[in-house]
Short mmCIF file of N, CA and C in Angstrom, two decimals:
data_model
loop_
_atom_site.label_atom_id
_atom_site.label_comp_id
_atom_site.label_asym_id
_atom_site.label_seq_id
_atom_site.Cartn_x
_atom_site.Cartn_y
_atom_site.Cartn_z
N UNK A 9 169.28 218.68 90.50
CA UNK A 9 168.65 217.38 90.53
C UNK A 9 167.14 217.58 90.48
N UNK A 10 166.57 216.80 89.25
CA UNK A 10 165.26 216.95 89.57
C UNK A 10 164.55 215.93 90.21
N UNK A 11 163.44 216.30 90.99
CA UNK A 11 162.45 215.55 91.28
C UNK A 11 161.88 214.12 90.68
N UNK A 12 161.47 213.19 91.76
CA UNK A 12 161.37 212.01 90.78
C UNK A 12 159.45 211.87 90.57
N UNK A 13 159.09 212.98 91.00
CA UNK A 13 157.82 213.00 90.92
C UNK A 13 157.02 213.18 89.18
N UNK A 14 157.73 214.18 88.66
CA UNK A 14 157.38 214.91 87.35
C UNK A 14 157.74 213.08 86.11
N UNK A 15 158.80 212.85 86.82
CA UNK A 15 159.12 211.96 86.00
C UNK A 15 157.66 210.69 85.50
N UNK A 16 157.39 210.57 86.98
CA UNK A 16 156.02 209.59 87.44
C UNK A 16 155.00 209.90 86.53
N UNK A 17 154.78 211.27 86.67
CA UNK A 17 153.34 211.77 86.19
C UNK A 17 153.76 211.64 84.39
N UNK A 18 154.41 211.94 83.83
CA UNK A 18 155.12 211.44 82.45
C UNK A 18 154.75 210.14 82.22
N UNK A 19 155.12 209.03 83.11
CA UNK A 19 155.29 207.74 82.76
C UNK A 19 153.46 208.10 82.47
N UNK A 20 153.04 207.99 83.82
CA UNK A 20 151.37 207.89 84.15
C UNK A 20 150.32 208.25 82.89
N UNK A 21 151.05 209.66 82.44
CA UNK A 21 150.53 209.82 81.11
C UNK A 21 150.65 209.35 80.30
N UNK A 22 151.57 208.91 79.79
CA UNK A 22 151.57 208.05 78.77
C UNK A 22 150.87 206.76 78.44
N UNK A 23 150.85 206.12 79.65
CA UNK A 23 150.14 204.69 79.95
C UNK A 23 148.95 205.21 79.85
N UNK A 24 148.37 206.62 80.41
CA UNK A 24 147.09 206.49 79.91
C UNK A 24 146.49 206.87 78.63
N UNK A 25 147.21 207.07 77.62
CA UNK A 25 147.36 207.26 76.22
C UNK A 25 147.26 206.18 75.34
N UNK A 26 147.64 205.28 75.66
CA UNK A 26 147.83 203.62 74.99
C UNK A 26 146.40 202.86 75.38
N UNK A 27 146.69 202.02 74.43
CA UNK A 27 145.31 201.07 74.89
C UNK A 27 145.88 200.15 75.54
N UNK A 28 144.59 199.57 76.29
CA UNK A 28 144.58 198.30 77.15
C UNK A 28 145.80 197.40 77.00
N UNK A 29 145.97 196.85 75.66
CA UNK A 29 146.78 195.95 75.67
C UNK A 29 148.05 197.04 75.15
N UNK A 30 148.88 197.72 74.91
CA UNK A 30 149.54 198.38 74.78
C UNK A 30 150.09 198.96 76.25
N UNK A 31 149.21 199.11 77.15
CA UNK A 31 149.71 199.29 78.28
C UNK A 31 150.31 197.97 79.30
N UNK A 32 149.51 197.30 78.84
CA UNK A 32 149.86 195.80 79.28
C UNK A 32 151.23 194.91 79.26
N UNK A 33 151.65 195.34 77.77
CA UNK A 33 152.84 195.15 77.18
C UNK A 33 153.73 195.96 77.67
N UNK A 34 153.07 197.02 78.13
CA UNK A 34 155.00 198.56 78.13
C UNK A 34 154.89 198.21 79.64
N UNK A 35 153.94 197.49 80.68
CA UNK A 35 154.11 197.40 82.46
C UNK A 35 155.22 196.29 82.13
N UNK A 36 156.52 196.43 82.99
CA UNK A 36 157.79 195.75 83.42
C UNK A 36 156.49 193.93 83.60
N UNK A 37 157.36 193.46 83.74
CA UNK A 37 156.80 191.86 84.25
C UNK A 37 156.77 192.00 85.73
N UNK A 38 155.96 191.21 86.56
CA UNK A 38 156.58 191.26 88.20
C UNK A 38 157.77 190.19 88.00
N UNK A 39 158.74 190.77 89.43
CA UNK A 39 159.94 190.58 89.21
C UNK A 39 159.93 188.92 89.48
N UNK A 40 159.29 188.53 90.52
CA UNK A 40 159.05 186.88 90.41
C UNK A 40 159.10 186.05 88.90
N UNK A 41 158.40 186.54 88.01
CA UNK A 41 158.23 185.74 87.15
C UNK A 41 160.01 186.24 86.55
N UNK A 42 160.56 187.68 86.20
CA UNK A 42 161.57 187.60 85.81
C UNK A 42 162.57 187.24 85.93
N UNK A 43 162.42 186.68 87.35
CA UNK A 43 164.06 186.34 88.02
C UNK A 43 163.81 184.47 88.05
N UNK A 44 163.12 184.05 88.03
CA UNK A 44 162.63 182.56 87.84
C UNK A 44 162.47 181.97 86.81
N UNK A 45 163.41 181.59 85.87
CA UNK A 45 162.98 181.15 84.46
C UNK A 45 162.67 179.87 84.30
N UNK A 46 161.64 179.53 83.57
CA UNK A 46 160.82 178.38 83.61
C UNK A 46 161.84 177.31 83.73
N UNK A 47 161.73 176.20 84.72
CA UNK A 47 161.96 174.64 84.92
C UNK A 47 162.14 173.89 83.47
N UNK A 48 163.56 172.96 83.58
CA UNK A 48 163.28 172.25 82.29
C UNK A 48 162.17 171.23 82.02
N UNK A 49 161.17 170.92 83.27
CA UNK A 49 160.26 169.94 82.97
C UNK A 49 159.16 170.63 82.93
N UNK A 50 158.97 172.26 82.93
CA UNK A 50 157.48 172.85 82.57
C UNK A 50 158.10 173.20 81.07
N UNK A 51 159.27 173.30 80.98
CA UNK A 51 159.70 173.87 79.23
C UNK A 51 159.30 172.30 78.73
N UNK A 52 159.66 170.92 78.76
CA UNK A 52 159.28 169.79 78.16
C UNK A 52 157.84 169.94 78.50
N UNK A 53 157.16 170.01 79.16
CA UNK A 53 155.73 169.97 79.29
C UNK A 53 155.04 170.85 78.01
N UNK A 54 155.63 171.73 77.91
CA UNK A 54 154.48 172.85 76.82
C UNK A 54 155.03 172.28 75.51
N UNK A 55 156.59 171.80 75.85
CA UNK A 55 156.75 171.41 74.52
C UNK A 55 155.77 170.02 73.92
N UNK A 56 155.57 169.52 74.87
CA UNK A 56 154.68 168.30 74.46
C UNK A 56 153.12 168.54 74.30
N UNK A 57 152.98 169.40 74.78
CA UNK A 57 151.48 169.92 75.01
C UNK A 57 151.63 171.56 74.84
N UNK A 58 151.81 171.40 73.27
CA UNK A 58 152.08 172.93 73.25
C UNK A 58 150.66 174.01 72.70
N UNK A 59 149.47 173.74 72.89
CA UNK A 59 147.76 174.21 72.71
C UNK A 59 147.32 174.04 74.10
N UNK A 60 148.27 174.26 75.44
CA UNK A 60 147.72 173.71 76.37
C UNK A 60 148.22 175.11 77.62
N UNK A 61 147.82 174.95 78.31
CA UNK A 61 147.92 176.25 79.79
C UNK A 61 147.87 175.41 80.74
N UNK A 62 148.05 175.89 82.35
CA UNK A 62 147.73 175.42 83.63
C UNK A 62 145.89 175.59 83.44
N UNK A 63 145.44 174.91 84.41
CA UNK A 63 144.46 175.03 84.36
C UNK A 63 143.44 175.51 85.27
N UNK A 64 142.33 175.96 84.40
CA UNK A 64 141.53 177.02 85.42
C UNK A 64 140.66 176.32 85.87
N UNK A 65 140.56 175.33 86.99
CA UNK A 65 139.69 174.81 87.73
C UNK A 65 139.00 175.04 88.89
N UNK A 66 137.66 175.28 88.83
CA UNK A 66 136.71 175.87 89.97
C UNK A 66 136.98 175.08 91.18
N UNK A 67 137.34 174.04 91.26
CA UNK A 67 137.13 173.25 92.55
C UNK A 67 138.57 172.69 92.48
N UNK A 68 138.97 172.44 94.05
CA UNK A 68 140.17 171.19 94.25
C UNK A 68 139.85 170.21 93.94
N UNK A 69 140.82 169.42 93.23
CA UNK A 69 140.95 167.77 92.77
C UNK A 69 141.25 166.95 94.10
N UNK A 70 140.02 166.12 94.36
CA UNK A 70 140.18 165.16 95.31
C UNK A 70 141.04 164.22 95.31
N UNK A 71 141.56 163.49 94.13
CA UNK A 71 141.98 162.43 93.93
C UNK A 71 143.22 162.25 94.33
N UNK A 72 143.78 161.28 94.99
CA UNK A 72 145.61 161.10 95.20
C UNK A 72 145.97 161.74 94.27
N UNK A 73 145.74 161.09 92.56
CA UNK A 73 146.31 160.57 91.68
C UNK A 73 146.73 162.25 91.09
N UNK A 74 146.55 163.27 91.83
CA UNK A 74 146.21 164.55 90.88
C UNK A 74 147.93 164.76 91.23
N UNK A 75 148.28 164.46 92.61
CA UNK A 75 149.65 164.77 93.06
C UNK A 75 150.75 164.62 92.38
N UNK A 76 150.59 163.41 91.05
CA UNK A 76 151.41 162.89 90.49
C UNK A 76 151.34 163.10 89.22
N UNK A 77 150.66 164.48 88.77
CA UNK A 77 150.21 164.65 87.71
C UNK A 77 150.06 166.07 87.65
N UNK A 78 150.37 166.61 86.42
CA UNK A 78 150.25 168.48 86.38
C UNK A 78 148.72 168.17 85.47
N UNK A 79 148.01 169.58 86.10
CA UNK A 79 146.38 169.35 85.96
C UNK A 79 146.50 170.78 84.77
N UNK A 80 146.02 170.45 83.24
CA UNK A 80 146.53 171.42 82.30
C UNK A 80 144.37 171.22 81.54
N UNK A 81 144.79 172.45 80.69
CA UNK A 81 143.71 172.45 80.17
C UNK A 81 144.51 172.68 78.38
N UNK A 82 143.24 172.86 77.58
CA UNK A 82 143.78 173.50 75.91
C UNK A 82 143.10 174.61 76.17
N UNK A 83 142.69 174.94 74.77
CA UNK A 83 141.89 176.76 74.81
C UNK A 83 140.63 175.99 74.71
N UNK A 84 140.34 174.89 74.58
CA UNK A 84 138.43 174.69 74.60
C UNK A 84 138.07 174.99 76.05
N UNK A 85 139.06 174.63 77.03
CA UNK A 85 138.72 174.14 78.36
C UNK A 85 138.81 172.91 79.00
N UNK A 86 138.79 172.08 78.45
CA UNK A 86 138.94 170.40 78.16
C UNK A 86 140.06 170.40 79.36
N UNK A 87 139.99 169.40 80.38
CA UNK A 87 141.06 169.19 81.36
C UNK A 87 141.86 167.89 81.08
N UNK A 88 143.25 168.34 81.37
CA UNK A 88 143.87 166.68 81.25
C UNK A 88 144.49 166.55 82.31
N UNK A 89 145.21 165.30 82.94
CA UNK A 89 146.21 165.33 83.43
C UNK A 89 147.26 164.59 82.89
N UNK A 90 148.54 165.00 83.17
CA UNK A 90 149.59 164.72 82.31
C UNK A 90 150.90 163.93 83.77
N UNK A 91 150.94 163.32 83.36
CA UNK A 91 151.85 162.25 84.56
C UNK A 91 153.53 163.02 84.84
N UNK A 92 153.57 163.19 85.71
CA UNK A 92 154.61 164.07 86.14
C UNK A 92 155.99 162.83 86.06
N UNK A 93 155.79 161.66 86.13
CA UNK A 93 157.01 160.75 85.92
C UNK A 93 157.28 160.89 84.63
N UNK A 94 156.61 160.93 83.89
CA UNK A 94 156.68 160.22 82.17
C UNK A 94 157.12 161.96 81.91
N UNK A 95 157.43 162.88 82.47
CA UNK A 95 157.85 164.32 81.93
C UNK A 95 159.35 164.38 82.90
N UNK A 96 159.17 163.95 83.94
CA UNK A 96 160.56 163.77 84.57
C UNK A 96 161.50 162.89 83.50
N UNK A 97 160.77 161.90 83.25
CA UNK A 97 161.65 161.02 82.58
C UNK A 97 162.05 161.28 80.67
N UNK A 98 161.44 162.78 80.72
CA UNK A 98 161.43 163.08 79.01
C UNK A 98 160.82 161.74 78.60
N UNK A 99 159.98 161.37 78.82
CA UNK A 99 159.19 160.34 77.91
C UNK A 99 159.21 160.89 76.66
N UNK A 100 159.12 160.13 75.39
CA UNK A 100 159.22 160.64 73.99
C UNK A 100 157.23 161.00 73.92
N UNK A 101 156.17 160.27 74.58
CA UNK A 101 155.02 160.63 74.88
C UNK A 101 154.79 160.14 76.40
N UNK A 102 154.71 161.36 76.79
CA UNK A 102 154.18 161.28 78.20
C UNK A 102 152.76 160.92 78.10
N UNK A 103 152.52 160.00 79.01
CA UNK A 103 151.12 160.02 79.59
C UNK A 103 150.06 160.57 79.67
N UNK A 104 148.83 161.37 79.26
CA UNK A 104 147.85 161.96 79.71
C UNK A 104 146.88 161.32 79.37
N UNK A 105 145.40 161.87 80.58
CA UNK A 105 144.28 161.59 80.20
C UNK A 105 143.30 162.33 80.24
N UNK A 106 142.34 162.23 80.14
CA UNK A 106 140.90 163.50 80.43
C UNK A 106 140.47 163.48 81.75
N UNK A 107 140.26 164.75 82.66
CA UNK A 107 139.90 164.79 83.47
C UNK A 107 139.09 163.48 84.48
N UNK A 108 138.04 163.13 83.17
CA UNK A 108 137.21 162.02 83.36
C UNK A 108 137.50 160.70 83.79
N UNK A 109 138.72 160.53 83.24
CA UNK A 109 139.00 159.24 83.24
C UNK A 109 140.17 159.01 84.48
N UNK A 110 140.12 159.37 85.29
CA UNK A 110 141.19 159.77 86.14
C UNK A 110 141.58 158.28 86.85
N UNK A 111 140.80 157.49 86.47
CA UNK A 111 141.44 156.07 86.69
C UNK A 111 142.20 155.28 86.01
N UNK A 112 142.09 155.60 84.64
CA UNK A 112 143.45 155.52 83.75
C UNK A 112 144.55 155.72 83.91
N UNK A 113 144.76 157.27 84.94
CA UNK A 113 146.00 157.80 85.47
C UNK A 113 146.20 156.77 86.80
N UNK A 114 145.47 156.44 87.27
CA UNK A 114 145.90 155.15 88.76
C UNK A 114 146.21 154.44 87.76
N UNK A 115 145.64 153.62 86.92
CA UNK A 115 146.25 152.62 86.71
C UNK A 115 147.85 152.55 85.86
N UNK A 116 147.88 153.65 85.20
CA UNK A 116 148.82 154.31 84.65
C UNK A 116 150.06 154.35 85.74
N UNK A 117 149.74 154.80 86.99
CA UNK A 117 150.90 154.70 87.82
C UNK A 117 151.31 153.62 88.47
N UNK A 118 150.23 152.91 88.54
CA UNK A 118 151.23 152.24 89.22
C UNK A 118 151.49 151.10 87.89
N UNK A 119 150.97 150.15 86.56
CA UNK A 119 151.46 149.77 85.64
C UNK A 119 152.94 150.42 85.32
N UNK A 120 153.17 151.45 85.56
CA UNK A 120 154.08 152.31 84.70
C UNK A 120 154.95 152.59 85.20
N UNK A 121 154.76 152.88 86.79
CA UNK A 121 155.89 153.83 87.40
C UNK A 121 155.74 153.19 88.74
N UNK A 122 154.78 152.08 89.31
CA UNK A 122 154.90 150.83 90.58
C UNK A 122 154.40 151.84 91.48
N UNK A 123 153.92 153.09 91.00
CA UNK A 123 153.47 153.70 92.16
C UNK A 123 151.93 153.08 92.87
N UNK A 124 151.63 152.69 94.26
CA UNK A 124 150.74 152.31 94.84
C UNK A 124 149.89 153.37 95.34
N UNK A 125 148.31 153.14 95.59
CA UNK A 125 147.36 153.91 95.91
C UNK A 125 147.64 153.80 97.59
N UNK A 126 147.27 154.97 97.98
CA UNK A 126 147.46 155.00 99.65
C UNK A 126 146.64 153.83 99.97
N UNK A 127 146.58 153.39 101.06
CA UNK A 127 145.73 152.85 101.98
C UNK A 127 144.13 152.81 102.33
N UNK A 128 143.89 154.49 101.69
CA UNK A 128 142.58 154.70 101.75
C UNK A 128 141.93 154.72 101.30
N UNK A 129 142.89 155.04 99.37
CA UNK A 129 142.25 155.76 98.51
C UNK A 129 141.93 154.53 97.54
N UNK A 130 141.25 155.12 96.38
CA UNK A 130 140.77 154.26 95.43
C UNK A 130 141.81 153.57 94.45
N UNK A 131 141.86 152.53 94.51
CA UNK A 131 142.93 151.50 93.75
C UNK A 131 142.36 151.64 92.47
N UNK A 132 143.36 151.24 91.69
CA UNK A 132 142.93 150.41 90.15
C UNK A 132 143.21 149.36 89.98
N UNK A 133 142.19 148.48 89.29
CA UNK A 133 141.89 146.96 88.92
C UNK A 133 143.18 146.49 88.82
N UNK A 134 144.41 146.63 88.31
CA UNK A 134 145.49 146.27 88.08
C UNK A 134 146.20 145.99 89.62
N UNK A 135 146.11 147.19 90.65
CA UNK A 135 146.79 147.15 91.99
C UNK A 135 145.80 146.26 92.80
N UNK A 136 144.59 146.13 92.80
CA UNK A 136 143.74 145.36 93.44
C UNK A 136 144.20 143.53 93.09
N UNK A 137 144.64 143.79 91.44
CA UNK A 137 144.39 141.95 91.79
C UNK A 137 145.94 141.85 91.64
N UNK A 138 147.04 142.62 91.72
CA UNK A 138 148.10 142.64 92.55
C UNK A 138 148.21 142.28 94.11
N UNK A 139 147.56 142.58 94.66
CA UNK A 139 147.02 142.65 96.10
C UNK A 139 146.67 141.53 96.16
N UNK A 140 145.66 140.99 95.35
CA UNK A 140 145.02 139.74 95.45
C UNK A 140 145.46 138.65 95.64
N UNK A 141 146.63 138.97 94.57
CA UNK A 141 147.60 137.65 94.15
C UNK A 141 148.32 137.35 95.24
N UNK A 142 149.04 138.84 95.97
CA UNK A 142 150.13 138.63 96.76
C UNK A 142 149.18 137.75 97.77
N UNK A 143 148.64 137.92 98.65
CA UNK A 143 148.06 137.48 99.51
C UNK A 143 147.11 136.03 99.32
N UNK A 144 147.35 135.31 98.58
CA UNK A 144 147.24 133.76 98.20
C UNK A 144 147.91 132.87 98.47
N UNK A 145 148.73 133.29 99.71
CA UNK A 145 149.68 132.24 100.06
C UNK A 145 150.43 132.10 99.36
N UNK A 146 150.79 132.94 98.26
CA UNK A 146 152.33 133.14 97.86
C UNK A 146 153.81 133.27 98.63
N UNK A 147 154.14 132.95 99.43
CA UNK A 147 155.20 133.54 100.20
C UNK A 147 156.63 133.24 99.69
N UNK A 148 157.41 134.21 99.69
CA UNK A 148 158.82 134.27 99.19
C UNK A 148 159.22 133.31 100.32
N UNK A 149 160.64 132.68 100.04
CA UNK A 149 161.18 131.60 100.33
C UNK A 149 161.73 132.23 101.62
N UNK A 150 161.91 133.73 101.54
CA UNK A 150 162.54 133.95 102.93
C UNK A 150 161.81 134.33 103.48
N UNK A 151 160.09 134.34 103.45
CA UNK A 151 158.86 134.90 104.29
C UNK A 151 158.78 133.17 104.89
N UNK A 152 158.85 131.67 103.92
CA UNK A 152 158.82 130.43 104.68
C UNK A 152 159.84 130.43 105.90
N UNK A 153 161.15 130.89 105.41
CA UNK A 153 162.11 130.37 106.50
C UNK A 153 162.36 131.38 107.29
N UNK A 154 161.65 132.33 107.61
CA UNK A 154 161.24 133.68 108.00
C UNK A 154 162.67 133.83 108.80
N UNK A 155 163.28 134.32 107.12
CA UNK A 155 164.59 135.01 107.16
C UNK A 155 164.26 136.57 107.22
N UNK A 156 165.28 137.55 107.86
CA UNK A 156 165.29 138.80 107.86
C UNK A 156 166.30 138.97 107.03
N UNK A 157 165.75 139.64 105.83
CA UNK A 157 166.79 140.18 104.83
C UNK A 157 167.51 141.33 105.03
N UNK A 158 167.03 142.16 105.73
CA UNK A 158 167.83 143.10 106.31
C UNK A 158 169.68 142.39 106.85
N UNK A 159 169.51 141.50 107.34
CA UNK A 159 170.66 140.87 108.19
C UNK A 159 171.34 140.46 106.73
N UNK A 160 173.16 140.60 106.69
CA UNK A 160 173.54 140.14 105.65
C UNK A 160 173.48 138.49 105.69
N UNK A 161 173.56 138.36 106.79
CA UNK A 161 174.05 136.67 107.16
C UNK A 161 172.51 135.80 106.08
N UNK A 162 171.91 136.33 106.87
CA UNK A 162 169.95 136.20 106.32
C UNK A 162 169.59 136.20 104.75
N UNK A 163 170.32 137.42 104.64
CA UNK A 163 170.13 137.91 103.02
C UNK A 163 170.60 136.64 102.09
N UNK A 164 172.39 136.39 102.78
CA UNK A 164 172.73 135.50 102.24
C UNK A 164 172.29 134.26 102.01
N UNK A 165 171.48 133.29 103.36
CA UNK A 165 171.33 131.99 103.19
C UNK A 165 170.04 132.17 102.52
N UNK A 166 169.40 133.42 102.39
CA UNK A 166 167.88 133.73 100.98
C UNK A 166 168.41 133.58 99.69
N UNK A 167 169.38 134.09 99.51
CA UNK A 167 170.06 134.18 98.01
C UNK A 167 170.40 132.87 97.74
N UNK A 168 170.86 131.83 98.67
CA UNK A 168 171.28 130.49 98.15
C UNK A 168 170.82 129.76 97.97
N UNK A 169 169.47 130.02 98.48
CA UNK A 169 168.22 129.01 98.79
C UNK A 169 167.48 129.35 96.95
N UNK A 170 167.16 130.61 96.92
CA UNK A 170 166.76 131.07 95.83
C UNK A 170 167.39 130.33 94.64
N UNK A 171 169.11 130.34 94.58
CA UNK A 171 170.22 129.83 93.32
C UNK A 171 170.21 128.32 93.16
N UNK A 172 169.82 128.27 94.02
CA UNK A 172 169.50 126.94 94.25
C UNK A 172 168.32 125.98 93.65
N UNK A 173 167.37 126.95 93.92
CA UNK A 173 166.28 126.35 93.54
C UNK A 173 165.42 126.14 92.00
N UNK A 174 165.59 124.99 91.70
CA UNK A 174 165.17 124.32 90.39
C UNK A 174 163.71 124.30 89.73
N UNK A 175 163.68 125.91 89.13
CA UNK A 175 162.54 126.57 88.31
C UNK A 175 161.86 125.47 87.18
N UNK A 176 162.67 124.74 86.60
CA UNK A 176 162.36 123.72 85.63
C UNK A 176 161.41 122.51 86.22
N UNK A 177 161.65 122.07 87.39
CA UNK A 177 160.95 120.55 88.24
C UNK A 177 159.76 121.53 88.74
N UNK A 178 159.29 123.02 89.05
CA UNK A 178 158.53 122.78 89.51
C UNK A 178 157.56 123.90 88.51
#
């Protein structure tokens, strides 16, 4: 039995015989990437954005809106984000926008996918005069007869009140 040392120094030589990228190519992959084969929604992602990589960004993205969105670049550098619903959902064109415009993507979510801005964070014009509206003394018929819809009994005399009620007279 021989030694597994001689074997080493063989490999070692050789790798140092090759160039840079030649050695690059003959190193095994780490085993993480080999035993993990890409997700079908990062395989639809490149397929849709196929001039595009993860992206190399110096700083964390403040924004909610980044959570709901894979943050990609092309080979210029150019940043987008690309809406993680509209790739869940194989959109035939998913969503993206430029880094810049990252309020396109709020408004994008919640127009698109009803998703709402936290509490804290920065709304878009669309969720704001959503907000607006609701709170005009609009009240659903079971917020007047301050039915609990939760309760079936409740639910029910909401639903009849609703079937009931004559959209045409008013």
């Amino acid at each position: 039995m021989e030694p597994a040392t001689p074997l080493m120094n063989d490999e070692t030589e050789t790798l140092s015989r090759m160039t840079p990228v030649e050695a690059f190519l003959a190193t095994p992959a780490s085993s993480v990437r080999s035993e993990t084969p890409q997700d079908p929604e990062h395989q639809y992602l490149w397929r849709c954005f196929p001039d595009h990589v993860w992206s190399q960004r110096v700083r964390d993205t403040s924004s909610w809106v980044w959570d709901f969105g894979y943050d990609i670049q092309n080979l210029n550098g150019s940043r987008r984000w690309v809406c993680k619903r509209c790739i869940q959902n194989k959109s035939p064109r998913p969503r993206s926008f430029a880094e810049k415009g990252i309020q396109n993507a709020n408004a994008h979510l919640f127009k698109g996918h009803g998703i709402w801005a936290p509490a804290e964070a920065t709304k878009s014009a669309a969720q704001r005069k959503a907000e607006k509206m609701k709170t005009k003394d609009q009240r659903s018929i079971a917020d007047v007869m301050k039915l609990d819809t939760r309760l079936p009994r409740e639910q029910e005399i909401a639903n009849s009140l609703v079937k009931s009620f004559d959209r045409k007279h008013f």
